[in-house]
Amino acid sequence: VGALTLGAILMLLHSGVKLLKWLSRIRPRQQIAPNRLAWTIFDANYEDGTANGFKVKHLKAFSHALRVYLATLPQYPQIDALTITEIGLQFPQADSRQIETIVRVITALENEIFVSGADRTSESLVALSQVNLEMLFNDLESLVPRTWDSKE
């Protein structure tokens, strides 16, 4: 009887350890599409900006999300680390209208972010009009395709 009990305990222990190993395995993260990630950031900051007034932090988030998205595209490698003048020089083979739109959007965002230098905090309201913000958001829509299930 003792050997039978010991055998049953060892069998259950072995199965329990296998089950515990399986449950605590390392699972790879689900990859989020770059355009979905960018639109998540755009939409959240646009919603917050329209509710509470657009601040420097919203424009920084727009600029960063756009640069990170564009850097994932094969035609714009490392665009997230380039200055505005380097963008036009670095990609002469790219579509000139798209490059103009990219430069225009990044210029508008970064001019507003850095307009007052160190005196400006991320909670400072921006001076862009509602019309300019709408044009900026339309340019973002032309550069970053929306996913099929994103809100519009």
PDB file of C-alpha atoms in Angstrom:
ATOM      1  CA  VAL A   1       0.000   0.000   0.000  1.00  0.00           C
ATOM      2  CA  GLY A   2       2.876   2.412   0.813  1.00  0.00           C
ATOM      3  CA  ALA A   3       4.564   1.854  -2.563  1.00  0.00           C
ATOM      4  CA  LEU A   4       1.272   2.370  -4.378  1.00  0.00           C
ATOM      5  CA  THR A   5       0.647   5.646  -2.515  1.00  0.00           C
ATOM      6  CA  LEU A   6       4.185   6.836  -3.176  1.00  0.00           C
ATOM      7  CA  GLY A   7       3.830   5.986  -6.883  1.00  0.00           C
ATOM      8  CA  ALA A   8       0.532   7.878  -7.126  1.00  0.00           C
ATOM      9  CA  ILE A   9       2.015  10.937  -5.351  1.00  0.00           C
ATOM     10  CA  LEU A  10       5.070  10.955  -7.623  1.00  0.00           C
ATOM     11  CA  MET A  11       2.878  10.606 -10.709  1.00  0.00           C
ATOM     12  CA  LEU A  12       0.669  13.521  -9.618  1.00  0.00           C
ATOM     13  CA  LEU A  13       3.707  15.578  -8.637  1.00  0.00           C
ATOM     14  CA  HIS A  14       5.310  15.006 -12.033  1.00  0.00           C
ATOM     15  CA  SER A  15       2.079  15.960 -13.854  1.00  0.00           C
ATOM     16  CA  GLY A  16       1.665  18.998 -11.591  1.00  0.00           C
ATOM     17  CA  VAL A  17       5.187  20.234 -12.341  1.00  0.00           C
ATOM     18  CA  LYS A  18       4.611  19.783 -16.093  1.00  0.00           C
ATOM     19  CA  LEU A  19       1.327  21.708 -15.839  1.00  0.00           C
ATOM     20  CA  LEU A  20       2.981  24.487 -13.828  1.00  0.00           C
ATOM     21  CA  LYS A  21       5.782  24.779 -16.384  1.00  0.00           C
ATOM     22  CA  TRP A  22       3.253  24.977 -19.206  1.00  0.00           C
ATOM     23  CA  LEU A  23       1.178  27.636 -17.458  1.00  0.00           C
ATOM     24  CA  SER A  24       4.185  29.820 -16.633  1.00  0.00           C
ATOM     25  CA  ARG A  25       5.829  29.593 -20.066  1.00  0.00           C
ATOM     26  CA  ILE A  26       7.100  32.729 -21.746  1.00  0.00           C
ATOM     27  CA  ARG A  27       4.690  33.925 -24.387  1.00  0.00           C
ATOM     28  CA  PRO A  28       5.788  36.358 -27.094  1.00  0.00           C
ATOM     29  CA  ARG A  29       4.065  39.723 -27.060  1.00  0.00           C
ATOM     30  CA  GLN A  30       1.420  40.391 -29.624  1.00  0.00           C
ATOM     31  CA  GLN A  31       2.812  42.800 -32.187  1.00  0.00           C
ATOM     32  CA  ILE A  32       0.775  45.942 -32.752  1.00  0.00           C
ATOM     33  CA  ALA A  33       0.795  47.267 -36.300  1.00  0.00           C
ATOM     34  CA  PRO A  34       2.738  50.555 -36.521  1.00  0.00           C
ATOM     35  CA  ASN A  35      -0.167  52.460 -38.065  1.00  0.00           C
ATOM     36  CA  ARG A  36      -2.562  51.164 -35.379  1.00  0.00           C
ATOM     37  CA  LEU A  37      -0.145  52.288 -32.663  1.00  0.00           C
ATOM     38  CA  ALA A  38       0.221  55.715 -34.290  1.00  0.00           C
ATOM     39  CA  TRP A  39      -3.548  56.138 -34.597  1.00  0.00           C
ATOM     40  CA  THR A  40      -4.072  55.079 -31.017  1.00  0.00           C
ATOM     41  CA  ILE A  41      -1.749  57.907 -29.967  1.00  0.00           C
ATOM     42  CA  PHE A  42      -3.226  60.405 -32.459  1.00  0.00           C
ATOM     43  CA  ASP A  43      -6.813  59.701 -31.448  1.00  0.00           C
ATOM     44  CA  ALA A  44      -6.161  59.733 -27.695  1.00  0.00           C
ATOM     45  CA  ASN A  45      -4.255  63.019 -27.839  1.00  0.00           C
ATOM     46  CA  TYR A  46      -6.728  64.607 -30.256  1.00  0.00           C
ATOM     47  CA  GLU A  47      -9.622  63.684 -27.986  1.00  0.00           C
ATOM     48  CA  ASP A  48      -7.821  65.032 -24.920  1.00  0.00           C
ATOM     49  CA  GLY A  49      -6.783  68.166 -26.797  1.00  0.00           C
ATOM     50  CA  THR A  50     -10.275  68.978 -27.989  1.00  0.00           C
ATOM     51  CA  ALA A  51     -11.649  68.445 -24.481  1.00  0.00           C
ATOM     52  CA  ASN A  52      -8.978  70.317 -22.495  1.00  0.00           C
ATOM     53  CA  GLY A  53      -7.243  72.513 -25.068  1.00  0.00           C
ATOM     54  CA  PHE A  54      -4.266  71.494 -27.161  1.00  0.00           C
ATOM     55  CA  LYS A  55      -1.023  71.603 -25.232  1.00  0.00           C
ATOM     56  CA  VAL A  56       2.621  71.110 -26.122  1.00  0.00           C
ATOM     57  CA  LYS A  57       2.478  67.516 -24.858  1.00  0.00           C
ATOM     58  CA  HIS A  58      -0.166  66.666 -27.478  1.00  0.00           C
ATOM     59  CA  LEU A  59       1.955  68.022 -30.312  1.00  0.00           C
ATOM     60  CA  LYS A  60       5.023  66.182 -28.983  1.00  0.00           C
ATOM     61  CA  ALA A  61       3.019  62.960 -28.982  1.00  0.00           C
ATOM     62  CA  PHE A  62       1.829  63.608 -32.569  1.00  0.00           C
ATOM     63  CA  SER A  63       5.367  64.325 -33.739  1.00  0.00           C
ATOM     64  CA  HIS A  64       6.894  61.323 -31.997  1.00  0.00           C
ATOM     65  CA  ALA A  65       4.183  58.911 -33.180  1.00  0.00           C
ATOM     66  CA  LEU A  66       4.518  60.151 -36.774  1.00  0.00           C
ATOM     67  CA  ARG A  67       8.300  59.835 -36.748  1.00  0.00           C
ATOM     68  CA  VAL A  68       8.186  56.355 -35.208  1.00  0.00           C
ATOM     69  CA  TYR A  69       5.593  55.227 -37.754  1.00  0.00           C
ATOM     70  CA  LEU A  70       7.551  56.627 -40.702  1.00  0.00           C
ATOM     71  CA  ALA A  71      10.731  54.942 -39.445  1.00  0.00           C
ATOM     72  CA  THR A  72       8.995  51.555 -39.749  1.00  0.00           C
ATOM     73  CA  LEU A  73       8.475  52.099 -43.480  1.00  0.00           C
ATOM     74  CA  PRO A  74      11.246  50.725 -45.706  1.00  0.00           C
ATOM     75  CA  GLN A  75      11.472  53.924 -47.776  1.00  0.00           C
ATOM     76  CA  TYR A  76      12.167  56.095 -44.691  1.00  0.00           C
ATOM     77  CA  PRO A  77      14.747  54.297 -42.540  1.00  0.00           C
ATOM     78  CA  GLN A  78      15.870  56.221 -39.462  1.00  0.00           C
ATOM     79  CA  ILE A  79      13.681  59.223 -40.294  1.00  0.00           C
ATOM     80  CA  ASP A  80      12.876  59.522 -36.602  1.00  0.00           C
ATOM     81  CA  ALA A  81      16.430  60.708 -35.910  1.00  0.00           C
ATOM     82  CA  LEU A  82      16.719  63.256 -38.729  1.00  0.00           C
ATOM     83  CA  THR A  83      16.217  67.004 -38.615  1.00  0.00           C
ATOM     84  CA  ILE A  84      13.725  68.685 -40.906  1.00  0.00           C
ATOM     85  CA  THR A  85      16.395  69.801 -43.392  1.00  0.00           C
ATOM     86  CA  GLU A  86      18.008  66.352 -43.424  1.00  0.00           C
ATOM     87  CA  ILE A  87      14.690  64.691 -44.282  1.00  0.00           C
ATOM     88  CA  GLY A  88      14.475  66.412 -47.671  1.00  0.00           C
ATOM     89  CA  LEU A  89      18.117  65.664 -48.458  1.00  0.00           C
ATOM     90  CA  GLN A  90      18.154  62.071 -47.190  1.00  0.00           C
ATOM     91  CA  PHE A  91      15.296  60.764 -49.358  1.00  0.00           C
ATOM     92  CA  PRO A  92      15.623  62.220 -52.889  1.00  0.00           C
ATOM     93  CA  GLN A  93      14.126  59.078 -54.475  1.00  0.00           C
ATOM     94  CA  ALA A  94      10.914  59.284 -52.413  1.00  0.00           C
ATOM     95  CA  ASP A  95       7.617  60.744 -53.596  1.00  0.00           C
ATOM     96  CA  SER A  96       8.136  64.525 -53.528  1.00  0.00           C
ATOM     97  CA  ARG A  97       4.524  65.290 -52.511  1.00  0.00           C
ATOM     98  CA  GLN A  98       4.747  62.899 -49.586  1.00  0.00           C
ATOM     99  CA  ILE A  99       8.106  64.334 -48.497  1.00  0.00           C
ATOM    100  CA  GLU A 100       6.632  67.851 -48.698  1.00  0.00           C
ATOM    101  CA  THR A 101       3.710  66.752 -46.528  1.00  0.00           C
ATOM    102  CA  ILE A 102       6.041  65.074 -44.021  1.00  0.00           C
ATOM    103  CA  VAL A 103       8.258  68.162 -43.812  1.00  0.00           C
ATOM    104  CA  ARG A 104       5.234  70.468 -43.530  1.00  0.00           C
ATOM    105  CA  VAL A 105       3.660  68.441 -40.701  1.00  0.00           C
ATOM    106  CA  ILE A 106       6.871  67.976 -38.728  1.00  0.00           C
ATOM    107  CA  THR A 107       7.792  71.643 -39.231  1.00  0.00           C
ATOM    108  CA  ALA A 108       4.383  72.810 -38.018  1.00  0.00           C
ATOM    109  CA  LEU A 109       4.518  70.538 -34.984  1.00  0.00           C
ATOM    110  CA  GLU A 110       8.086  71.280 -33.985  1.00  0.00           C
ATOM    111  CA  ASN A 111       7.835  75.018 -34.606  1.00  0.00           C
ATOM    112  CA  GLU A 112       4.928  75.132 -32.195  1.00  0.00           C
ATOM    113  CA  ILE A 113       6.692  72.860 -29.678  1.00  0.00           C
ATOM    114  CA  PHE A 114       9.914  74.867 -29.609  1.00  0.00           C
ATOM    115  CA  VAL A 115       8.494  78.369 -30.197  1.00  0.00           C
ATOM    116  CA  SER A 116       9.398  79.708 -26.748  1.00  0.00           C
ATOM    117  CA  GLY A 117      12.403  77.558 -25.980  1.00  0.00           C
ATOM    118  CA  ALA A 118      12.994  76.524 -22.384  1.00  0.00           C
ATOM    119  CA  ASP A 119      10.268  78.799 -20.997  1.00  0.00           C
ATOM    120  CA  ARG A 120       7.546  76.514 -22.323  1.00  0.00           C
ATOM    121  CA  THR A 121       6.341  73.458 -20.403  1.00  0.00           C
ATOM    122  CA  SER A 122       4.437  70.465 -21.742  1.00  0.00           C
ATOM    123  CA  GLU A 123       1.262  71.861 -20.145  1.00  0.00           C
ATOM    124  CA  SER A 124       1.449  75.158 -22.068  1.00  0.00           C
ATOM    125  CA  LEU A 125      -1.391  75.771 -24.485  1.00  0.00           C
ATOM    126  CA  VAL A 126      -0.437  76.025 -28.147  1.00  0.00           C
ATOM    127  CA  ALA A 127      -1.264  78.990 -30.352  1.00  0.00           C
ATOM    128  CA  LEU A 128      -2.440  76.987 -33.385  1.00  0.00           C
ATOM    129  CA  SER A 129      -5.946  77.847 -34.529  1.00  0.00           C
ATOM    130  CA  GLN A 130      -8.638  75.200 -34.870  1.00  0.00           C
ATOM    131  CA  VAL A 131      -8.368  75.435 -38.680  1.00  0.00           C
ATOM    132  CA  ASN A 132      -4.600  74.798 -38.545  1.00  0.00           C
ATOM    133  CA  LEU A 133      -5.107  71.876 -36.182  1.00  0.00           C
ATOM    134  CA  GLU A 134      -7.709  70.362 -38.531  1.00  0.00           C
ATOM    135  CA  MET A 135      -5.338  70.772 -41.500  1.00  0.00           C
ATOM    136  CA  LEU A 136      -2.559  69.178 -39.470  1.00  0.00           C
ATOM    137  CA  PHE A 137      -4.768  66.243 -38.532  1.00  0.00           C
ATOM    138  CA  ASN A 138      -5.863  65.828 -42.184  1.00  0.00           C
ATOM    139  CA  ASP A 139      -2.187  65.701 -43.190  1.00  0.00           C
ATOM    140  CA  LEU A 140      -1.595  63.044 -40.540  1.00  0.00           C
ATOM    141  CA  GLU A 141      -4.500  61.062 -42.027  1.00  0.00           C
ATOM    142  CA  SER A 142      -2.906  61.274 -45.459  1.00  0.00           C
ATOM    143  CA  LEU A 143       0.474  60.076 -44.164  1.00  0.00           C
ATOM    144  CA  VAL A 144      -0.609  57.300 -41.791  1.00  0.00           C
ATOM    145  CA  PRO A 145      -3.310  54.949 -43.087  1.00  0.00           C
ATOM    146  CA  ARG A 146      -6.067  54.147 -40.635  1.00  0.00           C
ATOM    147  CA  THR A 147      -6.800  50.538 -39.804  1.00  0.00           C
ATOM    148  CA  TRP A 148     -10.137  49.156 -40.898  1.00  0.00           C
ATOM    149  CA  ASP A 149     -11.545  49.090 -37.377  1.00  0.00           C
ATOM    150  CA  SER A 150     -10.292  52.426 -36.076  1.00  0.00           C
ATOM    151  CA  LYS A 151     -12.709  55.216 -35.303  1.00  0.00           C
ATOM    152  CA  GLU A 152     -12.972  58.055 -37.745  1.00  0.00           C
TER     153      GLU A 152
END
